[in-house]
Amino acid sequence: MIIHLVILLIFLAYIDLADDFGVVSYYLISYLFMVYWAAIILPTWAVTVRRLHDIGKSGWVLLINIIPGIGTLLLLCLLTNDSESDTNLYGPNPKSI
């Protein structure tokens, strides 16, 4: 998630320089960022849902991220928990395989 933020900041810094390079550069960087976002969002969700399954939570818990501010912190706390030690509803513990 931090890597995504760094890439976003680089894009925004480059867009800020777009005034020197013209409008075409601004639109090019905007489209590149949209392509990057579209390519990365589904794998990010998939990995997060898999991690939630490791701790015995439903993938729908990912929607807690909709709550501004506190939702992201709650999700971060959930994702840092240790996996369940035994087999849960979503399969065996990945550490024991």
C-alpha atoms as a PDB file:
ATOM      1  CA  MET A   1       0.000   0.000   0.000  1.00  0.00           C
ATOM      2  CA  ILE A   2       2.886   2.339   0.740  1.00  0.00           C
ATOM      3  CA  ILE A   3       4.384   1.579  -2.669  1.00  0.00           C
ATOM      4  CA  HIS A   4       1.117   2.649  -4.305  1.00  0.00           C
ATOM      5  CA  LEU A   5       1.218   5.915  -2.380  1.00  0.00           C
ATOM      6  CA  VAL A   6       4.809   6.581  -3.444  1.00  0.00           C
ATOM      7  CA  ILE A   7       3.941   5.917  -7.099  1.00  0.00           C
ATOM      8  CA  LEU A   8       0.928   8.221  -6.804  1.00  0.00           C
ATOM      9  CA  LEU A   9       3.111  10.975  -5.353  1.00  0.00           C
ATOM     10  CA  ILE A  10       5.617  10.560  -8.187  1.00  0.00           C
ATOM     11  CA  PHE A  11       2.806  10.845 -10.729  1.00  0.00           C
ATOM     12  CA  LEU A  12       1.427  13.919  -8.985  1.00  0.00           C
ATOM     13  CA  ALA A  13       4.856  15.539  -8.883  1.00  0.00           C
ATOM     14  CA  TYR A  14       5.290  14.857 -12.583  1.00  0.00           C
ATOM     15  CA  ILE A  15       1.845  16.250 -13.342  1.00  0.00           C
ATOM     16  CA  ASP A  16       2.834  19.386 -11.430  1.00  0.00           C
ATOM     17  CA  LEU A  17       5.752  19.707 -13.847  1.00  0.00           C
ATOM     18  CA  ALA A  18       3.327  19.282 -16.763  1.00  0.00           C
ATOM     19  CA  ASP A  19       2.859  23.043 -16.933  1.00  0.00           C
ATOM     20  CA  ASP A  20       6.399  23.248 -18.278  1.00  0.00           C
ATOM     21  CA  PHE A  21       5.834  20.446 -20.800  1.00  0.00           C
ATOM     22  CA  GLY A  22       2.308  21.243 -21.945  1.00  0.00           C
ATOM     23  CA  VAL A  23      -1.166  19.756 -21.747  1.00  0.00           C
ATOM     24  CA  VAL A  24      -0.298  16.617 -23.729  1.00  0.00           C
ATOM     25  CA  SER A  25       2.096  15.509 -21.009  1.00  0.00           C
ATOM     26  CA  TYR A  26      -0.586  16.062 -18.371  1.00  0.00           C
ATOM     27  CA  TYR A  27      -3.079  13.828 -20.172  1.00  0.00           C
ATOM     28  CA  LEU A  28      -0.451  11.183 -20.899  1.00  0.00           C
ATOM     29  CA  ILE A  29       0.524  10.899 -17.244  1.00  0.00           C
ATOM     30  CA  SER A  30      -3.144  10.870 -16.200  1.00  0.00           C
ATOM     31  CA  TYR A  31      -3.899   7.988 -18.552  1.00  0.00           C
ATOM     32  CA  LEU A  32      -0.796   6.100 -17.435  1.00  0.00           C
ATOM     33  CA  PHE A  33      -1.899   6.453 -13.835  1.00  0.00           C
ATOM     34  CA  MET A  34      -5.402   5.186 -14.657  1.00  0.00           C
ATOM     35  CA  VAL A  35      -3.919   2.156 -16.453  1.00  0.00           C
ATOM     36  CA  TYR A  36      -1.625   1.485 -13.490  1.00  0.00           C
ATOM     37  CA  TRP A  37      -4.533   1.746 -11.056  1.00  0.00           C
ATOM     38  CA  ALA A  38      -6.732  -0.552 -13.152  1.00  0.00           C
ATOM     39  CA  ALA A  39      -3.940  -3.126 -13.362  1.00  0.00           C
ATOM     40  CA  ILE A  40      -3.130  -3.131  -9.645  1.00  0.00           C
ATOM     41  CA  ILE A  41      -6.518  -2.858  -7.903  1.00  0.00           C
ATOM     42  CA  LEU A  42      -7.842  -6.391  -8.499  1.00  0.00           C
ATOM     43  CA  PRO A  43      -4.647  -8.195  -7.399  1.00  0.00           C
ATOM     44  CA  THR A  44      -4.526  -5.955  -4.315  1.00  0.00           C
ATOM     45  CA  TRP A  45      -8.097  -6.876  -3.397  1.00  0.00           C
ATOM     46  CA  ALA A  46      -7.387 -10.579  -4.039  1.00  0.00           C
ATOM     47  CA  VAL A  47      -4.356 -10.616  -1.741  1.00  0.00           C
ATOM     48  CA  THR A  48      -6.248  -8.722   0.966  1.00  0.00           C
ATOM     49  CA  VAL A  49      -9.221 -11.124   0.820  1.00  0.00           C
ATOM     50  CA  ARG A  50      -6.847 -14.086   0.986  1.00  0.00           C
ATOM     51  CA  ARG A  51      -5.205 -12.588   4.078  1.00  0.00           C
ATOM     52  CA  LEU A  52      -8.610 -12.018   5.670  1.00  0.00           C
ATOM     53  CA  HIS A  53      -9.432 -15.671   4.999  1.00  0.00           C
ATOM     54  CA  ASP A  54      -6.173 -16.662   6.736  1.00  0.00           C
ATOM     55  CA  ILE A  55      -7.388 -15.011   9.926  1.00  0.00           C
ATOM     56  CA  GLY A  56     -10.871 -16.518   9.589  1.00  0.00           C
ATOM     57  CA  LYS A  57     -12.714 -13.408   8.382  1.00  0.00           C
ATOM     58  CA  SER A  58     -14.958 -13.038   5.362  1.00  0.00           C
ATOM     59  CA  GLY A  59     -13.739 -11.122   2.331  1.00  0.00           C
ATOM     60  CA  TRP A  60     -16.631  -8.742   2.842  1.00  0.00           C
ATOM     61  CA  VAL A  61     -14.713  -7.303   5.811  1.00  0.00           C
ATOM     62  CA  LEU A  62     -12.680  -5.477   3.163  1.00  0.00           C
ATOM     63  CA  LEU A  63     -15.631  -3.094   2.867  1.00  0.00           C
ATOM     64  CA  ILE A  64     -14.793  -1.745   6.342  1.00  0.00           C
ATOM     65  CA  ASN A  65     -12.249   0.329   4.439  1.00  0.00           C
ATOM     66  CA  ILE A  66     -15.156   2.510   3.227  1.00  0.00           C
ATOM     67  CA  ILE A  67     -15.402   4.140   6.666  1.00  0.00           C
ATOM     68  CA  PRO A  68     -13.228   7.257   6.400  1.00  0.00           C
ATOM     69  CA  GLY A  69     -10.107   7.257   8.567  1.00  0.00           C
ATOM     70  CA  ILE A  70     -10.979   4.614  11.144  1.00  0.00           C
ATOM     71  CA  GLY A  71     -11.873   1.961   8.551  1.00  0.00           C
ATOM     72  CA  THR A  72      -8.341   1.840   7.177  1.00  0.00           C
ATOM     73  CA  LEU A  73      -6.885   1.572  10.673  1.00  0.00           C
ATOM     74  CA  LEU A  74      -9.285  -1.234  11.623  1.00  0.00           C
ATOM     75  CA  LEU A  75      -8.455  -3.139   8.454  1.00  0.00           C
ATOM     76  CA  LEU A  76      -4.727  -2.664   9.096  1.00  0.00           C
ATOM     77  CA  CYS A  77      -5.158  -4.042  12.623  1.00  0.00           C
ATOM     78  CA  LEU A  78      -7.046  -7.054  11.274  1.00  0.00           C
ATOM     79  CA  LEU A  79      -4.463  -7.757   8.592  1.00  0.00           C
ATOM     80  CA  THR A  80      -1.585  -7.739  11.084  1.00  0.00           C
ATOM     81  CA  ASN A  81      -3.160 -10.473  13.236  1.00  0.00           C
ATOM     82  CA  ASP A  82      -1.603 -13.928  13.192  1.00  0.00           C
ATOM     83  CA  SER A  83      -3.302 -16.663  11.146  1.00  0.00           C
ATOM     84  CA  GLU A  84      -5.623 -19.138  12.851  1.00  0.00           C
ATOM     85  CA  SER A  85      -3.663 -22.144  14.076  1.00  0.00           C
ATOM     86  CA  ASP A  86      -6.055 -24.810  12.778  1.00  0.00           C
ATOM     87  CA  THR A  87      -8.130 -25.282   9.661  1.00  0.00           C
ATOM     88  CA  ASN A  88     -10.864 -22.679   9.399  1.00  0.00           C
ATOM     89  CA  LEU A  89     -13.901 -22.251   7.156  1.00  0.00           C
ATOM     90  CA  TYR A  90     -11.679 -21.113   4.292  1.00  0.00           C
ATOM     91  CA  GLY A  91      -9.103 -23.928   4.389  1.00  0.00           C
ATOM     92  CA  PRO A  92      -5.970 -25.044   6.215  1.00  0.00           C
ATOM     93  CA  ASN A  93      -3.472 -22.741   7.844  1.00  0.00           C
ATOM     94  CA  PRO A  94      -0.952 -21.684   5.168  1.00  0.00           C
ATOM     95  CA  LYS A  95       1.902 -21.871   7.692  1.00  0.00           C
ATOM     96  CA  SER A  96       1.291 -25.600   8.260  1.00  0.00           C
ATOM     97  CA  ILE A  97       1.392 -26.585   4.582  1.00  0.00           C
END
